[in-house]
Amino acid sequence: MLEKTDIKSLFLPELEAALKEMGEKPFRAKQIYQWLHEKLVTDFDEMTNLSKSVREQLKERFTLTVLKAVDVKISKIDGTRKYLFGLSDGNVIESVWMQYHHGNSVCISSQVGCRMGCKFCASTLDGLERNLTASEMLDQIYRIQADTGERVSNIVIMGSGEPMDNYDNVVRFIRLISDEKGLHISQRNITVSTCGIVPGIERFSREGLSVTLALSLHAPSDQVRRTLMPVANKYPVKDVLKACQGYFEATGRRLTFEYSLVSGVNDNLEEAKALAALLKGMHGHVNLIPVNPIKERDFVQSDQKAIQSFQNYLERQKIAVTVRREMGRDINGACGQLRKSFLEESQREGE
Ligand code: SAH
């Protein structure tokens, strides 16, 4: 028995080739592609302009990836929704839907777990389980759009996982979600956040994509950065910023520098000064994120005063800076915490 192909991860020409092998005309592939990526069907039997026999053949050759919402938490404050999705192998991942004045934004996961080991992050506590397929990334958006009944206009690949550690699937996902024959979400409205894997960023610069690159910087010096992010032992800040500059030159897309403020670790004025000096002349802005404490670690969020003075200093140095608004504060839980508490709960039930 041949292994089945994941139909939702295929580009249209690949689907056409597969259909040709079945003796079907290219227009069939277009119809199927439209059912999958525009009408967002969850079953081959919903493809009503195909004959029963074609649908049966499809079921024999292909798998259709559909995520199941295991849990949805809706914020009473701002309508933010946190989804916990079950995958076909029993793993769970989380995605977040946020409403902004400029449209609806979804934060998706790119891996089950993560192996980068950032000290303040809940996604990495149990390490990496596996990569997500392109279809599993797509379906986070498809299911959310179907559930909310509203168009998703922005995507941030900032959930659990390191996109550069699942490179091929992430790039495939970006091409599929921005395809004009699919949901056609503009690449300019997609942001990829990386902890700073230099070869990944360099390769990403050559893809011909126009997505925004966000770098998780979190400290201006290698010394402090290494205490927060193990990946900093491998790639020094200098090299990471050079790769980011290369991305800007190749794409013309302004960069985002994420900086999670941890009280007493990276939030003092010395750090702000070093950061301003480091980023002077770079095309991008700093996004300050008050660290979201997780119970497994004792990091403390910087207080309002520290955040304010950090921001003010950067502004005085003419560095563009914003403080990330906390969305869904009442259902919050940092990146990966919903999944983590779900896993702990099911473990307790099993015992
Ligand atoms: N692996 C990618 C994307 C996932 S995390 C990356 O490292 O960029 C998205 C952003 O949230 C990163 O900047 C990450 O460092 C930050 N982050 C993770 N956990 C956090 C927490 N508890 N508080 C504040 N920021 C956090």
Short mmCIF file of C-alpha atoms in Angstrom, two decimals, residues 22-195:
data_model
loop_
_atom_site.label_atom_id
_atom_site.label_comp_id
_atom_site.label_asym_id
_atom_site.label_seq_id
_atom_site.Cartn_x
_atom_site.Cartn_y
_atom_site.Cartn_z
CA MET A 22 -5.21 9.34 -11.76
CA GLY A 23 -6.16 10.10 -15.36
CA GLU A 24 -7.95 13.34 -14.46
CA LYS A 25 -7.80 16.66 -16.28
CA PRO A 26 -6.04 19.73 -14.76
CA PHE A 27 -9.36 21.54 -14.20
CA ARG A 28 -10.26 18.85 -11.63
CA ALA A 29 -7.20 19.83 -9.64
CA LYS A 30 -8.31 23.47 -9.75
CA GLN A 31 -11.74 22.51 -8.46
CA ILE A 32 -10.26 20.48 -5.62
CA TYR A 33 -7.78 23.22 -4.76
CA GLN A 34 -10.64 25.68 -4.53
CA TRP A 35 -12.62 23.38 -2.22
CA LEU A 36 -9.58 23.00 0.02
CA HIS A 37 -8.16 26.51 0.13
CA GLU A 38 -11.05 28.83 -0.62
CA LYS A 39 -14.18 27.04 0.54
CA LEU A 40 -12.30 25.37 3.40
CA VAL A 41 -14.14 22.04 3.29
CA THR A 42 -13.44 19.42 5.94
CA ASP A 43 -14.38 16.31 3.96
CA PHE A 44 -13.91 15.02 0.41
CA ASP A 45 -17.66 14.39 0.26
CA GLU A 46 -18.28 18.13 0.45
CA MET A 47 -16.67 18.47 -2.99
CA THR A 48 -20.02 18.23 -4.69
CA ASN A 49 -18.94 18.99 -8.25
CA LEU A 50 -16.83 15.80 -8.29
CA SER A 51 -18.34 12.42 -9.06
CA LYS A 52 -18.64 9.89 -6.28
CA SER A 53 -16.00 7.74 -7.92
CA VAL A 54 -13.46 10.58 -8.08
CA ARG A 55 -14.12 11.36 -4.41
CA GLU A 56 -13.55 7.72 -3.50
CA GLN A 57 -10.28 7.68 -5.42
CA LEU A 58 -9.18 10.83 -3.62
CA LYS A 59 -9.86 9.20 -0.25
CA GLU A 60 -7.69 6.25 -1.26
CA ARG A 61 -4.74 8.37 -2.30
CA PHE A 62 -4.82 11.37 -0.02
CA THR A 63 -5.26 12.37 3.59
CA LEU A 64 -7.18 15.55 4.37
CA THR A 65 -5.76 17.40 7.36
CA VAL A 66 -8.48 18.93 9.53
CA LEU A 67 -7.77 20.23 13.03
CA LYS A 68 -10.29 19.73 15.81
CA ALA A 69 -10.86 22.47 18.35
CA VAL A 70 -10.38 20.77 21.73
CA ASP A 71 -10.88 23.98 23.68
CA VAL A 72 -11.64 27.63 22.90
CA LYS A 73 -11.25 30.39 25.44
CA ILE A 74 -12.86 33.74 24.62
CA SER A 75 -11.79 36.94 26.36
CA LYS A 76 -14.58 38.99 27.91
CA ILE A 77 -12.39 42.07 27.65
CA ASP A 78 -11.52 42.23 23.96
CA GLY A 79 -12.91 39.11 22.25
CA THR A 80 -9.50 37.50 21.79
CA ARG A 81 -9.86 33.74 21.28
CA LYS A 82 -7.35 31.10 22.27
CA TYR A 83 -7.77 27.81 20.47
CA LEU A 84 -6.38 24.48 21.49
CA PHE A 85 -6.36 22.25 18.40
CA GLY A 86 -6.00 18.48 18.31
CA LEU A 87 -3.92 16.91 15.51
CA SER A 88 -4.54 13.51 13.93
CA ASP A 89 -1.73 11.89 15.97
CA GLY A 90 -3.15 13.10 19.29
CA ASN A 91 -0.80 16.06 19.74
CA VAL A 92 -2.25 19.44 20.63
CA ILE A 93 -1.20 22.95 19.55
CA GLU A 94 -2.48 26.42 20.25
CA SER A 95 -3.40 29.42 18.11
CA VAL A 96 -4.72 32.86 19.01
CA TRP A 97 -7.22 35.07 17.17
CA MET A 98 -7.07 38.80 17.90
CA GLN A 99 -9.23 41.65 16.65
CA TYR A 100 -7.54 44.93 15.83
CA HIS A 101 -8.89 48.03 14.17
CA HIS A 102 -6.98 47.10 11.01
CA GLY A 103 -8.40 43.57 10.86
CA ASN A 104 -8.21 40.15 12.42
CA SER A 105 -4.87 38.66 13.24
CA VAL A 106 -4.02 35.03 13.97
CA CYS A 107 -0.93 33.86 15.81
CA ILE A 108 -0.07 30.32 14.72
CA SER A 109 2.24 27.60 15.99
CA SER A 110 4.89 26.20 13.64
CA GLN A 111 5.97 23.18 15.73
CA VAL A 112 4.60 20.97 18.49
CA GLY A 113 6.78 22.21 21.33
CA CYS A 114 10.17 23.76 20.62
CA ARG A 115 13.81 22.90 21.17
CA MET A 116 15.28 26.39 21.42
CA GLY A 117 15.13 26.50 25.21
CA CYS A 118 14.47 30.24 25.76
CA LYS A 119 14.31 30.63 29.52
CA PHE A 120 11.04 32.58 29.82
CA CYS A 121 9.05 30.58 27.27
CA ALA A 122 6.51 27.88 28.15
CA SER A 123 6.57 26.29 24.67
CA THR A 124 10.02 24.88 25.13
CA LEU A 125 9.71 23.36 28.62
CA ASP A 126 9.11 19.84 27.30
CA GLY A 127 11.28 20.21 24.21
CA LEU A 128 10.32 19.58 20.60
CA GLU A 129 7.71 16.94 19.81
CA ARG A 130 7.63 17.36 16.03
CA ASN A 131 7.38 19.80 13.14
CA LEU A 132 3.98 20.89 11.84
CA THR A 133 3.15 20.23 8.20
CA ALA A 134 2.13 23.11 5.94
CA SER A 135 -1.46 21.86 6.06
CA GLU A 136 -1.47 21.90 9.88
CA MET A 137 -0.36 25.53 9.80
CA LEU A 138 -2.96 26.39 7.14
CA ASP A 139 -5.76 24.67 8.99
CA GLN A 140 -5.18 26.73 12.14
CA ILE A 141 -6.26 29.70 10.01
CA TYR A 142 -8.96 27.85 8.07
CA ARG A 143 -10.68 26.51 11.19
CA ILE A 144 -10.51 29.87 12.94
CA GLN A 145 -11.93 31.68 9.94
CA ALA A 146 -14.73 29.12 9.72
CA ASP A 147 -15.41 29.37 13.47
CA THR A 148 -15.46 33.17 13.69
CA GLY A 149 -17.07 33.72 10.29
CA GLU A 150 -14.65 36.60 9.79
CA ARG A 151 -11.81 37.03 7.37
CA VAL A 152 -8.30 36.71 8.73
CA SER A 153 -6.14 39.52 7.34
CA ASN A 154 -2.91 39.20 9.32
CA ILE A 155 -0.80 36.26 10.39
CA VAL A 156 2.02 36.17 12.86
CA ILE A 157 4.11 33.00 13.07
CA MET A 158 4.83 33.68 16.71
CA GLY A 159 3.17 30.79 18.49
CA SER A 160 4.98 27.70 19.72
CA GLY A 161 7.97 26.62 17.70
CA GLU A 162 10.90 28.11 15.84
CA PRO A 163 9.99 28.73 12.18
CA MET A 164 13.61 28.46 10.98
CA ASP A 165 13.79 25.02 12.60
CA ASN A 166 10.90 23.88 10.36
CA TYR A 167 12.04 25.88 7.37
CA ASP A 168 10.61 24.07 4.34
CA ASN A 169 7.14 23.62 5.78
CA VAL A 170 6.97 27.23 6.93
CA VAL A 171 7.96 28.58 3.51
CA ARG A 172 5.47 26.23 1.84
CA PHE A 173 2.79 27.46 4.24
CA ILE A 174 3.53 31.11 3.41
CA ARG A 175 3.27 30.45 -0.33
CA LEU A 176 0.00 28.55 0.07
CA ILE A 177 -1.73 31.02 2.40
CA SER A 178 -0.74 33.97 0.19
CA ASP A 179 -1.69 32.18 -3.04
CA GLU A 180 -4.27 34.15 -5.00
CA LYS A 181 -6.17 30.92 -5.62
CA GLY A 182 -6.43 30.29 -1.88
CA LEU A 183 -7.18 32.67 1.00
CA HIS A 184 -4.79 35.12 -0.66
CA ILE A 185 -3.55 36.75 2.53
CA SER A 186 -1.02 39.37 1.53
CA GLN A 187 2.58 38.49 2.36
CA ARG A 188 2.94 42.02 3.65
CA ASN A 189 0.51 41.08 6.39
CA ILE A 190 2.51 38.04 7.48
CA THR A 191 5.24 38.19 10.13
CA VAL A 192 7.76 35.45 10.84
CA SER A 193 9.40 35.62 14.24
CA THR A 194 12.76 33.91 14.79
CA CYS A 195 15.08 33.53 17.74
#
